[in-house]
XYZ file of C-alpha atoms in Angstrom:
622
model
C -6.688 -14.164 68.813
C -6.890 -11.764 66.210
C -5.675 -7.894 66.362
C -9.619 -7.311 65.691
C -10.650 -9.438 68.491
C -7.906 -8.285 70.987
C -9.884 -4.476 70.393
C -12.942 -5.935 70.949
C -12.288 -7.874 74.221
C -10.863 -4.408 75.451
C -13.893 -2.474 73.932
C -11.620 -0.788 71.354
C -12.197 1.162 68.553
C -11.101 -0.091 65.481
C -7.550 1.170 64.309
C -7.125 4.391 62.787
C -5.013 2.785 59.879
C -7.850 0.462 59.122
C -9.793 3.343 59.288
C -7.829 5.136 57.124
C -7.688 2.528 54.646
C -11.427 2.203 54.676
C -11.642 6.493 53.654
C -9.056 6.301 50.915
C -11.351 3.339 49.425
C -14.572 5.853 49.550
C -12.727 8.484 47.663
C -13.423 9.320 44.554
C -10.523 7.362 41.890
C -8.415 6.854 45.099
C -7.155 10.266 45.858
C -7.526 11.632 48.876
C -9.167 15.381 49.471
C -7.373 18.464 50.206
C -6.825 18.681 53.940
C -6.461 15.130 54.096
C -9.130 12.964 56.773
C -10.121 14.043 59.948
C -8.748 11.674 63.078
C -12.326 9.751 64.523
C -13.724 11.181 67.835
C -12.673 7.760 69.304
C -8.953 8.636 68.591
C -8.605 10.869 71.842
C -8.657 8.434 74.782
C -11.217 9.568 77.569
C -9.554 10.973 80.835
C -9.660 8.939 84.018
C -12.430 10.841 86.676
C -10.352 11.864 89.396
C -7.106 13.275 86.496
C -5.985 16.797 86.735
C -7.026 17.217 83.076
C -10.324 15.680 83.893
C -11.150 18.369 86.555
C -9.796 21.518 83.816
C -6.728 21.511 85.979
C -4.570 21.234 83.509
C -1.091 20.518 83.986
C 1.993 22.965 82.862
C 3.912 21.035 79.437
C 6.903 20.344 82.027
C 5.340 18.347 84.283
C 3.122 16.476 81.279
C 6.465 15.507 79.305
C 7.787 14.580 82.474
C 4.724 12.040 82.698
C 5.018 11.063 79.456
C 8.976 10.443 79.264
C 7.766 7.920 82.619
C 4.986 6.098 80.762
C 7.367 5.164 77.894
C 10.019 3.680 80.489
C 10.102 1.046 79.857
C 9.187 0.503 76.500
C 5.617 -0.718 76.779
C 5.254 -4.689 75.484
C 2.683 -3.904 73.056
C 0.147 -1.224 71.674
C -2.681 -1.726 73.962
C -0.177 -1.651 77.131
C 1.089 2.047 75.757
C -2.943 2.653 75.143
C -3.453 2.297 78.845
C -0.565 4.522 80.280
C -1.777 7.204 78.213
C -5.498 6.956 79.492
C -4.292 6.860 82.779
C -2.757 10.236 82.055
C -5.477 11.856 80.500
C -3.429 12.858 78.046
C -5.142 15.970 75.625
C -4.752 16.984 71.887
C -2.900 19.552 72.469
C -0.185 16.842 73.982
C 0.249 15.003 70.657
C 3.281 16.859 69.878
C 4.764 16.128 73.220
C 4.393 12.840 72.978
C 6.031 13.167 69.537
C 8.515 15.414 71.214
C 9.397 12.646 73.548
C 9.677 9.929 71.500
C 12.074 11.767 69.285
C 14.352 12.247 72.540
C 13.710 8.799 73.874
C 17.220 6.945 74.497
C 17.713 3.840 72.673
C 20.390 1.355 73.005
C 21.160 -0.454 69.889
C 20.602 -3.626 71.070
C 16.893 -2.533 71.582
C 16.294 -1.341 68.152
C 14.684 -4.069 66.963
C 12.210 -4.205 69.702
C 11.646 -0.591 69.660
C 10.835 -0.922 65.952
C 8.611 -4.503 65.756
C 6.637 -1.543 68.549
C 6.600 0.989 66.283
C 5.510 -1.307 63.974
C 2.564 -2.791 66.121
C 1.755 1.175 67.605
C 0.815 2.261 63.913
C -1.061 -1.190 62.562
C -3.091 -1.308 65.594
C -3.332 1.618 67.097
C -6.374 2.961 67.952
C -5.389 6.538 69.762
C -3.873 9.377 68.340
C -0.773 9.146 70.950
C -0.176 5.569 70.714
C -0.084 6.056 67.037
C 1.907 9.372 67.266
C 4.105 7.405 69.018
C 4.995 4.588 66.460
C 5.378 7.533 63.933
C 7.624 9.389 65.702
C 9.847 5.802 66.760
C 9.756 4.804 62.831
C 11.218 8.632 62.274
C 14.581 6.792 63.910
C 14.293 3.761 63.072
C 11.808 3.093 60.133
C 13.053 1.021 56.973
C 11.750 0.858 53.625
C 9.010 -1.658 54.325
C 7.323 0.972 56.574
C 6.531 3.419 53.251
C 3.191 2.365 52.613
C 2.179 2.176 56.376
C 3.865 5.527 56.983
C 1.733 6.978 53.743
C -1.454 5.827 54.378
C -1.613 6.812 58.269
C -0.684 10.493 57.019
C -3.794 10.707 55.270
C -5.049 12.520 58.812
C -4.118 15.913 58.678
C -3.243 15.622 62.447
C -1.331 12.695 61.961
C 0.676 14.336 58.433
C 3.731 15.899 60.351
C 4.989 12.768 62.011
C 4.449 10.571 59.262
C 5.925 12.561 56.241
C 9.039 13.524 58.860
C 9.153 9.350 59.210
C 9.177 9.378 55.193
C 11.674 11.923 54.603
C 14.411 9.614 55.757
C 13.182 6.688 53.687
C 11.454 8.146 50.249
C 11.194 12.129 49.768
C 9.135 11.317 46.907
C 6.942 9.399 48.886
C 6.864 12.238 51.617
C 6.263 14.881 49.105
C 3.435 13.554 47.587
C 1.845 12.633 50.824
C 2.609 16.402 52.265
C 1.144 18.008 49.421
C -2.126 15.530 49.168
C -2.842 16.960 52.268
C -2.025 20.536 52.504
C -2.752 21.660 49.132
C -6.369 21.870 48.562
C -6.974 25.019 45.981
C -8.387 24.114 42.980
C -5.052 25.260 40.673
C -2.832 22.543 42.533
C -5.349 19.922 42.873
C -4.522 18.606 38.953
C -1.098 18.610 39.848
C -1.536 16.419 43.350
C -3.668 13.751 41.594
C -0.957 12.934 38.770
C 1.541 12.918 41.697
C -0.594 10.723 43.807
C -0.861 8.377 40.887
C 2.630 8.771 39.875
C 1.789 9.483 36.200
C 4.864 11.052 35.004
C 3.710 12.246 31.276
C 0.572 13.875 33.320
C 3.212 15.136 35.932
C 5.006 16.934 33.271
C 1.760 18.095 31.434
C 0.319 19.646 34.706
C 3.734 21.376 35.720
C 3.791 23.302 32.539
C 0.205 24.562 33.132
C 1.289 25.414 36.810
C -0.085 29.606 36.883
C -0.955 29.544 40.594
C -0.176 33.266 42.308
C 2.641 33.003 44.971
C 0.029 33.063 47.688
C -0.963 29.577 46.864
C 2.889 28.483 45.939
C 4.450 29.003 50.015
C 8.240 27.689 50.098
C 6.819 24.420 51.612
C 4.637 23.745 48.675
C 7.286 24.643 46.022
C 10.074 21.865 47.976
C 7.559 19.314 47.808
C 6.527 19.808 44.313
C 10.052 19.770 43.064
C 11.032 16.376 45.006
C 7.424 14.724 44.429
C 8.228 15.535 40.805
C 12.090 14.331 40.817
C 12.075 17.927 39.264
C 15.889 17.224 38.496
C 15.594 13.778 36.850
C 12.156 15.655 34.977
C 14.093 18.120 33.317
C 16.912 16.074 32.438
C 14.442 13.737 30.207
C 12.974 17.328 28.704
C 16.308 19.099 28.550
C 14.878 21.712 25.742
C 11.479 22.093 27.265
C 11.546 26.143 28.071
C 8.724 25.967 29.942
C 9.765 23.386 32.448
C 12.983 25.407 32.995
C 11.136 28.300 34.041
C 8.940 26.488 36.034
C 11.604 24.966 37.948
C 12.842 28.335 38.170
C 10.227 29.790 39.865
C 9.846 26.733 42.358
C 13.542 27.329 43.429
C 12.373 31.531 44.124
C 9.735 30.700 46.101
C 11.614 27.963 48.044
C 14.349 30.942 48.995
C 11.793 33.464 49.781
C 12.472 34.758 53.228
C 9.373 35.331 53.815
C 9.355 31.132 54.685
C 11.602 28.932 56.207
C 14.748 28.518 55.471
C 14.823 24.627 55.814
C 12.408 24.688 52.433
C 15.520 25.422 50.262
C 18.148 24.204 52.436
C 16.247 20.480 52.762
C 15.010 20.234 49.746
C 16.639 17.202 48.265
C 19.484 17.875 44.960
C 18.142 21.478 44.977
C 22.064 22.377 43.977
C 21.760 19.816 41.344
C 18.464 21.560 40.401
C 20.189 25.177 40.657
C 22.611 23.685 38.030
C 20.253 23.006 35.394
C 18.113 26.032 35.788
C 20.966 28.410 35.099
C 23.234 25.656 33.145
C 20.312 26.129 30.508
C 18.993 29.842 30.573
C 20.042 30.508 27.323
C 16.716 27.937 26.477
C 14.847 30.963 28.169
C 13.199 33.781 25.531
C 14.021 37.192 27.105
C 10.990 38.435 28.729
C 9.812 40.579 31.731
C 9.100 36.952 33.561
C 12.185 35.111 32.694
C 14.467 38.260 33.721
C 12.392 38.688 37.029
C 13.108 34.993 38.343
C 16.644 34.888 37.214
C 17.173 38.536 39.038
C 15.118 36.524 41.896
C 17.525 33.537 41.923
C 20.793 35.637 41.979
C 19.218 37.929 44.735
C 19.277 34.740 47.038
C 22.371 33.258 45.723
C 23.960 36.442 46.470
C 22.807 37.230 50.034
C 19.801 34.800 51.001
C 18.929 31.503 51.762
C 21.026 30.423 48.876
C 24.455 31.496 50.856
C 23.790 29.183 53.233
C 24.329 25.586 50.898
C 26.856 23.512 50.721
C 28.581 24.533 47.680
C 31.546 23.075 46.455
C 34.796 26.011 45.934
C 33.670 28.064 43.099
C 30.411 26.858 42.408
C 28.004 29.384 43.216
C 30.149 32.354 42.290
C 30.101 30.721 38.715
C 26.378 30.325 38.841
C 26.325 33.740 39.918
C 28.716 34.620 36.915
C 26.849 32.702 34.537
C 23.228 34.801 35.619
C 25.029 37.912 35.174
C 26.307 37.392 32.021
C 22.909 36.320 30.692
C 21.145 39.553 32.296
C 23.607 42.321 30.869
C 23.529 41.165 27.014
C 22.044 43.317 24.890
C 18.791 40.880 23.929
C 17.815 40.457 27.665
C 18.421 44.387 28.553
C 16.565 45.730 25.359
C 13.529 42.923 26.587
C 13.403 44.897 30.193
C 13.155 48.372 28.047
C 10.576 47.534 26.082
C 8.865 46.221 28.682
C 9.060 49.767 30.859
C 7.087 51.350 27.978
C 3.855 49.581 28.855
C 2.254 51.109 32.360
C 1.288 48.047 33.727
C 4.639 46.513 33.370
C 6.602 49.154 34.535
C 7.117 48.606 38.102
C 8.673 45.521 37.718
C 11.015 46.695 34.469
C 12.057 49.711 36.829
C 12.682 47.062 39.490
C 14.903 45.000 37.163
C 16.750 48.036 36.413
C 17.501 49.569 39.701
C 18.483 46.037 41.064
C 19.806 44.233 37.701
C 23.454 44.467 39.225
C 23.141 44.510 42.637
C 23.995 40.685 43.248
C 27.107 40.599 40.905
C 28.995 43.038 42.824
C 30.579 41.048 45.828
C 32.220 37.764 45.396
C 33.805 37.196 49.056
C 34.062 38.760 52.567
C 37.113 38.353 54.155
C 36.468 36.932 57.720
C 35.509 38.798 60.128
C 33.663 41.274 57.793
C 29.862 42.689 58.458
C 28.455 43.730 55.101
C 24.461 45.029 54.722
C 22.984 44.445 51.646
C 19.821 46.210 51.271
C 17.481 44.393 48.792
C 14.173 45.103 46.645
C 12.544 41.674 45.595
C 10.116 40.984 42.585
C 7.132 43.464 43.004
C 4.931 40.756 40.854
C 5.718 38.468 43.712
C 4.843 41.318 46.648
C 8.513 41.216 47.995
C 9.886 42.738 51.036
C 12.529 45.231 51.413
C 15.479 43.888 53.572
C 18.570 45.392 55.020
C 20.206 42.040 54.928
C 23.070 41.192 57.048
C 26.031 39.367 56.457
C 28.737 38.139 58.398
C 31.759 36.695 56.961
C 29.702 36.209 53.621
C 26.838 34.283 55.338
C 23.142 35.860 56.154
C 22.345 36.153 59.917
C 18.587 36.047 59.512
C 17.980 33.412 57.563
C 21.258 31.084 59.617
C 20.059 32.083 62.967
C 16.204 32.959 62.881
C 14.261 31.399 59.653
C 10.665 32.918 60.559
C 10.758 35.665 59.173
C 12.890 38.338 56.852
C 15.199 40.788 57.719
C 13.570 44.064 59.286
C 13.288 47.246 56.331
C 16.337 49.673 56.595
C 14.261 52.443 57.429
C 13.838 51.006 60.924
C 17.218 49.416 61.193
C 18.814 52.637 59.938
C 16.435 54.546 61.764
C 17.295 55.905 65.482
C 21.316 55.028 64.729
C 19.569 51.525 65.761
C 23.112 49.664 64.281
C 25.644 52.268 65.435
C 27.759 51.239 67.933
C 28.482 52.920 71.502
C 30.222 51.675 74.456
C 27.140 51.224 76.016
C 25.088 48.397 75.002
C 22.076 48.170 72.911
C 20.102 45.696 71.755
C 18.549 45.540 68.344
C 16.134 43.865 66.402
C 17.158 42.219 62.851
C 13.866 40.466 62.599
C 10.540 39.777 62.799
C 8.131 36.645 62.701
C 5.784 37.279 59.358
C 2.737 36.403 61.868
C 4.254 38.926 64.648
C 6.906 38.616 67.213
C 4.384 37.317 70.092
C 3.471 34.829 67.836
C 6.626 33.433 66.597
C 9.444 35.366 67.402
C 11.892 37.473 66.670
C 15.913 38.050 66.786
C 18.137 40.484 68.754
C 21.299 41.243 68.913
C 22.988 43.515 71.896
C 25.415 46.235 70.146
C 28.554 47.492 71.818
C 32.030 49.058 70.849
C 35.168 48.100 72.698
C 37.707 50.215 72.314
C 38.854 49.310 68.243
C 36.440 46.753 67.859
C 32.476 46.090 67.600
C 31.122 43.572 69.564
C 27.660 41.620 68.475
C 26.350 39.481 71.338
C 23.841 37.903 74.144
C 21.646 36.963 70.643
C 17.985 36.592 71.766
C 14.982 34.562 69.665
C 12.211 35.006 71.955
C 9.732 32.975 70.714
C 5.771 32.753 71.952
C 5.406 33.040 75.494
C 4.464 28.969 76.209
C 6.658 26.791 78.609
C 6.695 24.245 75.980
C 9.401 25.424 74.143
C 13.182 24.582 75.258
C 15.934 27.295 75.631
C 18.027 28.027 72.708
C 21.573 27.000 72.813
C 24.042 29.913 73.195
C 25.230 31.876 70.088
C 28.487 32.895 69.843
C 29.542 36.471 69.601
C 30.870 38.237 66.488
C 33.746 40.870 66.549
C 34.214 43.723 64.131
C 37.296 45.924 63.475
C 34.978 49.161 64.673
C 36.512 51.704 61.603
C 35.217 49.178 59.346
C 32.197 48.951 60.853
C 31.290 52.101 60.807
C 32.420 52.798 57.374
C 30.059 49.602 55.956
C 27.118 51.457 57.992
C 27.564 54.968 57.144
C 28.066 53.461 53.012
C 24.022 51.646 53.374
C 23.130 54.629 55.271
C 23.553 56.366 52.346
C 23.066 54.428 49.491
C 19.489 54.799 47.864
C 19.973 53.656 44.576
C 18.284 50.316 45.702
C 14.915 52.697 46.518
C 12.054 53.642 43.763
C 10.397 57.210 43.403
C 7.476 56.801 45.979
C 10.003 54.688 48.561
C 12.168 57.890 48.672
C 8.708 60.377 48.870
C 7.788 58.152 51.899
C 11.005 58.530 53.519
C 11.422 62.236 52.834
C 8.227 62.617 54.138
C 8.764 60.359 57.240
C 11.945 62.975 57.898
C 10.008 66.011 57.367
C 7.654 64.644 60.116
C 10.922 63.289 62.281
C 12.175 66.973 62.471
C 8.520 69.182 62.072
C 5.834 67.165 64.582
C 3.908 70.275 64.848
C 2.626 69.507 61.220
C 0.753 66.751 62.922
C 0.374 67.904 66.455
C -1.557 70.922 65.196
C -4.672 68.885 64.008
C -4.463 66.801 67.182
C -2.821 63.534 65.651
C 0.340 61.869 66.200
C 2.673 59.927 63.333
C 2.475 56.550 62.574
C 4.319 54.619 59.964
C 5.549 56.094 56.080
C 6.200 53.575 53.458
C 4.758 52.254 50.447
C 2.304 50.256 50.074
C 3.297 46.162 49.386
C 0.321 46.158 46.340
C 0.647 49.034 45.379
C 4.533 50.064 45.312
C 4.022 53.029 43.326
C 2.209 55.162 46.212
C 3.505 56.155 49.421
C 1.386 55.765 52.540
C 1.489 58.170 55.651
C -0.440 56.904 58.859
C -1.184 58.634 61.444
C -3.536 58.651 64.938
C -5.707 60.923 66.449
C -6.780 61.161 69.716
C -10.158 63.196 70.431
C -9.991 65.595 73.156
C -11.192 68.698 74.918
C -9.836 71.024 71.444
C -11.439 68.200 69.026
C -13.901 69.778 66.118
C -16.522 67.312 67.802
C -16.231 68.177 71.906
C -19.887 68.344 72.354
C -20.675 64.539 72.115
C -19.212 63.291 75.565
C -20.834 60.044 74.850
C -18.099 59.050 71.896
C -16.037 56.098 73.560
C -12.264 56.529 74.716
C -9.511 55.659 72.229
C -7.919 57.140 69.073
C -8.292 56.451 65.093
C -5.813 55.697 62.704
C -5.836 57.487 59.624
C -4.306 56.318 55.613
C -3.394 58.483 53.459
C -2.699 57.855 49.997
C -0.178 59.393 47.844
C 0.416 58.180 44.211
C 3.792 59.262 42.012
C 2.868 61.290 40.170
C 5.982 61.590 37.724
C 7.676 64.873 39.668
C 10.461 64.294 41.143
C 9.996 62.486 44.823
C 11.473 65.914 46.463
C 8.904 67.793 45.082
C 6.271 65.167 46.068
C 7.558 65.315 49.555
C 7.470 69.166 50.091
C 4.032 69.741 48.400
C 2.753 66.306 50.878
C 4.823 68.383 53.940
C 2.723 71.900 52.939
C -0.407 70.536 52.708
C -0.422 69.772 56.471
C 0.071 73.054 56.995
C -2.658 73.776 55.362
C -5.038 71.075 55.427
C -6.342 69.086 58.279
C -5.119 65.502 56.860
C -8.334 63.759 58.708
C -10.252 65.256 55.257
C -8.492 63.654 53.234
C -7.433 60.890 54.335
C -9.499 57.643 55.522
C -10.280 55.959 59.230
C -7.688 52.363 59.166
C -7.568 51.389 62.633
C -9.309 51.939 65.996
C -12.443 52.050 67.816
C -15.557 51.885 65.090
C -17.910 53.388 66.887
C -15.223 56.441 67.493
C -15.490 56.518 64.512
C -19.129 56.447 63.371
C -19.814 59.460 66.702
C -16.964 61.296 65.195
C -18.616 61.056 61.470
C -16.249 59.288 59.653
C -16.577 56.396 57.083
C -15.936 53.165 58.450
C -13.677 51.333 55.690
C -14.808 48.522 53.856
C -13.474 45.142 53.243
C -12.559 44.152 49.352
């Protein structure tokens, strides 16, 4: 009896790799969209009638995995068997990666390998759920070989199914696994040319459509510049165009935006001969024309070799300090320098030839820590590229955030620094270093507790919470760091006071921020309260003060009890001007002792219809 017939005799549907096959034949020259295919409505197997999921009971993750981990014991004798446990568990989508989770914990004897793997084998040909299927994946993740590449690829064509199957590819082909991660999550229209000469594996269209490459970072994430460079073989690539300036630079930027700490970590530190591709980026510079661009990315790729993502490599003695060296050298001759001046003449330019200036030396200065040795490096990234400002922290040479945390950068040193956050007492205090991009009750964040004993500084109890679901195991213990405490507070009261890495409207913002910190009245006397004083990320050249305001008895509107409970926040703009930021900051300071700021300055946040009973312009989305 036939695979076919076995489904029908059980009343099957048919298998989601024949079904997959059957899309990737209907698309247009092969390719398959962005976002890959959508899994079949017959994928999720129905729950039994009397199953806690069934009744919307559901179960907590525990006791699911729990069920799970007892369906695959034993190993079930073929796909349909496995098909069956999981229907009997009314198992739900949100349970794929459990049963992917499962899998990847599943003991294995060696002698069983085989059979585990002729399973696998069966789970993704004939398959018809998305857990039996998920389950195959995640067994040919251990134990797949390179006959299971084209399988592997074609059943990662559904966008559910793409994790499982390009981690089952990274261990046989990253090529493979590249191209099949970006067919599916790329789908703008710039990358699209790009992902069809991958798919087809058209090298001299490869190389054409890499030099055309202008996407914004916003489409390029850290993920999507990994997989480019190993779909690509960006190494090999620019080995068989050695003097191709273009492709340099393009590989340059790739290797930024895989380092950005705004991503994870693993983007860089995966990414397959990305030293060997660090090599021939700044091995060949000198191919580079000086230029605003060129300058910003090599700044860019010394920032992280210095103190980001970059650190954290395997490098061979002496290797990165000489790329380091070699970057340096480059940026200080005369040619590159006189490129970044010219460029600061033209307005539109200027932010980022001020940037290269203020931070041009920055990541030259410190070669190695001895052990035992906290150093904060406060760094300004590429304003083209909307870059954070980080107080990074290093320990024994190494960055925490980025070693410990990966989702997200360090915190700004105006909050670190702010409060004496960092300084040390003997009792304890715990601090934040970091934040999840997407929020800390989304993804996390990291803490440290703070506290001096007797000569020394103590770092300990490190915390990631992450989101509040049970389906996430406890991290492992992280060991605690000691500090000799003079040097400690010597490396804190140097960042403390070292601004040279800050920009005109930076410093108005935090001269403002401290004129508010020690004068609330300026504030309190028009009913409002302070919220945060920086600059803003598109627009670095203008400080921002926020602030709320609560309507109350005193409020210029108390005769409209119908307005509804809740306070506004309020933006205010201030450009540079070209006086210094001091005098900025004292005319801001003295007009709110003039002026009520809710005049000139517009509604953010809060209520809308607060707004609209209290008069003010709702703001408007661009």
């Amino acid at each position: 009896m036939s695979a076919q017939d076995e489904r029908d005799a059980l009343g099957l549907p048919p298998a989601l790799y024949e079904h997959a096959l059957r899309l990737l034949g209907e698309s247009p020259d092969g390719v398959p969209p962005g976002n890959g295919y959508r899994l079949p409505p017959s994928s999720a197997p129905h729950s039994p009638p009397h199953s806690p999921q069934a009744s919307g009971d559901p179960l907590p993750h525990r006791e699911v995995r729990s069920a799970i981990e007892a369906a695959l014991d034993p190993l079930p004798v073929d796909a349909a068997d496995l098909h069956r446990r999981f229907v009997r568990l009314g198992l739900q989508d949100r349970h794929r990666h459990l049963v992917r989770a499962v899998v990847a914990d599943l003991p294995l004897a060696t002698g069983r390998w085989d059979a585990a793997r002729a399973l696998a084998r069966q789970l993704i040909r004939t398959g018809t759920s998305s857990f039996t299927v998920t389950a195959g994946l995640a067994l040919l993740a251990r134990l797949g070989e390179a006959e299971d590449i084209p399988d592997l690829s074609v059943l990662g064509l559904f966008r559910e199914l793409n994790g499982p199957a390009v981690q089952a590819l990274d261990a046989l082909d990253r090529r493979a696994a590249a191209v099949l991660w970006l067919a599916v999550n790329t789908y703008h229209a710039e990358l699209r040319p790009l992902v069809r000469a991958l798919w087809a594996d058209d090298r001299k269209s490869v190389h054409t459509e890499l030099l055309a490459l202008t996407a914004p970072p916003h489409l390029v994430s850290g993920a999507t510049a990994r997989r480019i460079a190993e779909a690509s073989r960006l190494p090999a690539l620019l080995d068989r165009h050695p003097a191709v300036a273009g492709l340099l630079a393009q590989a340059g930027r790739l290797l930024v935006r895989m380092g950005s700490s705004r991503d994870d970590p693993a983007n860089l530190l995966d990414c397959q001969d990305v030293q060997g591709l660090y090599e021939r980026v700044v091995g060949r510079t000198g191919l580079l024309p000086p230029g605003l661009d060129h300058a910003a990315t090599l700044l860019s790729l010394a920032q992280d070799l210095s103190s980001g993502t970059g650190v954290l490599l395997d490098w061979p003695p002496g290797q990165r300090t000489a790329l380091l060296d070699a970057l340096g050298r480059l940026l200080a001759t005369p040619r590159w320098t006189a490129a970044v001046d010219r460029a600061a003449r033209h307005p539109e330019q200027r932010p980022r030839a001020n940037w290269l200036r203020r931070s041009g030396r920055q990541p030259f200065r410190h070669r190695a820590d001895p052990p035992g040795r906290l150093r904060i490096e406060v760094v300004t990234g590429d304003p083209a590229e909307r870059a954070l400002v980080e107080a990074r922290i290093l320990v024994d040479g190494r960055p925490i955030v980025p070693a410990l945390f990966g989702r997200g950068a360090a915190d700004d040193p105006e909050y670190l620094f702010g409060d004496d956050r960092l300084r040390a007492e003997p009792e304890p205090r715990e601090v934040r270093l970091a934040e999840a991009g997407c929020t800390e009750g989304c993804c996390g964040a990291l803490y440290v507790t703070i506290r001096r004993d007797g000569d020394q500084v103590v770092w300990e109890n490190w915390r990631r919470p992450w989101s509040t679901s049970d389906s996430r195991e406890p991290d492992p213990a992280l060991p605690a760091h000691h500090f000799d405490a003079a040097a400690y507070d010597a490396e804190l009261a140097r960042a403390e006071a070292d601004h040279s890495w800050s920009w005109p409207a930076r410093t108005v913002a935090r001269l403002i921020r401290a004129g508010l910190d020690e004068q609330p009245e300026l504030l309190g006397r028009w009913g409002a309260g302070p919220g945060w004083v920086t600059t803003d990320i598109n627009n670095p050249d203008t400080a921002v003060v926020t602030f709320w305001y609560s309507p109350g008895p005193a409020s210029d509107r108390p005769e409209r009890p119908e307005r509804p409970a809740g306070r506004l926040q309020f933006r205010w703009i201030i450009p540079d001007d070209g006086t210094p930021p001091e005098t900025q900051a004292a005319a801001a300071l003295h007009r709110l002792t003039e002026e009520d700021p809710k005049t000139y300055s517009q509604v953010c946040g809060g209520p809308r219809q607060l707004a609209q009973n209290l008069g003010y312009p709702w703001p408007t989305r661009t």
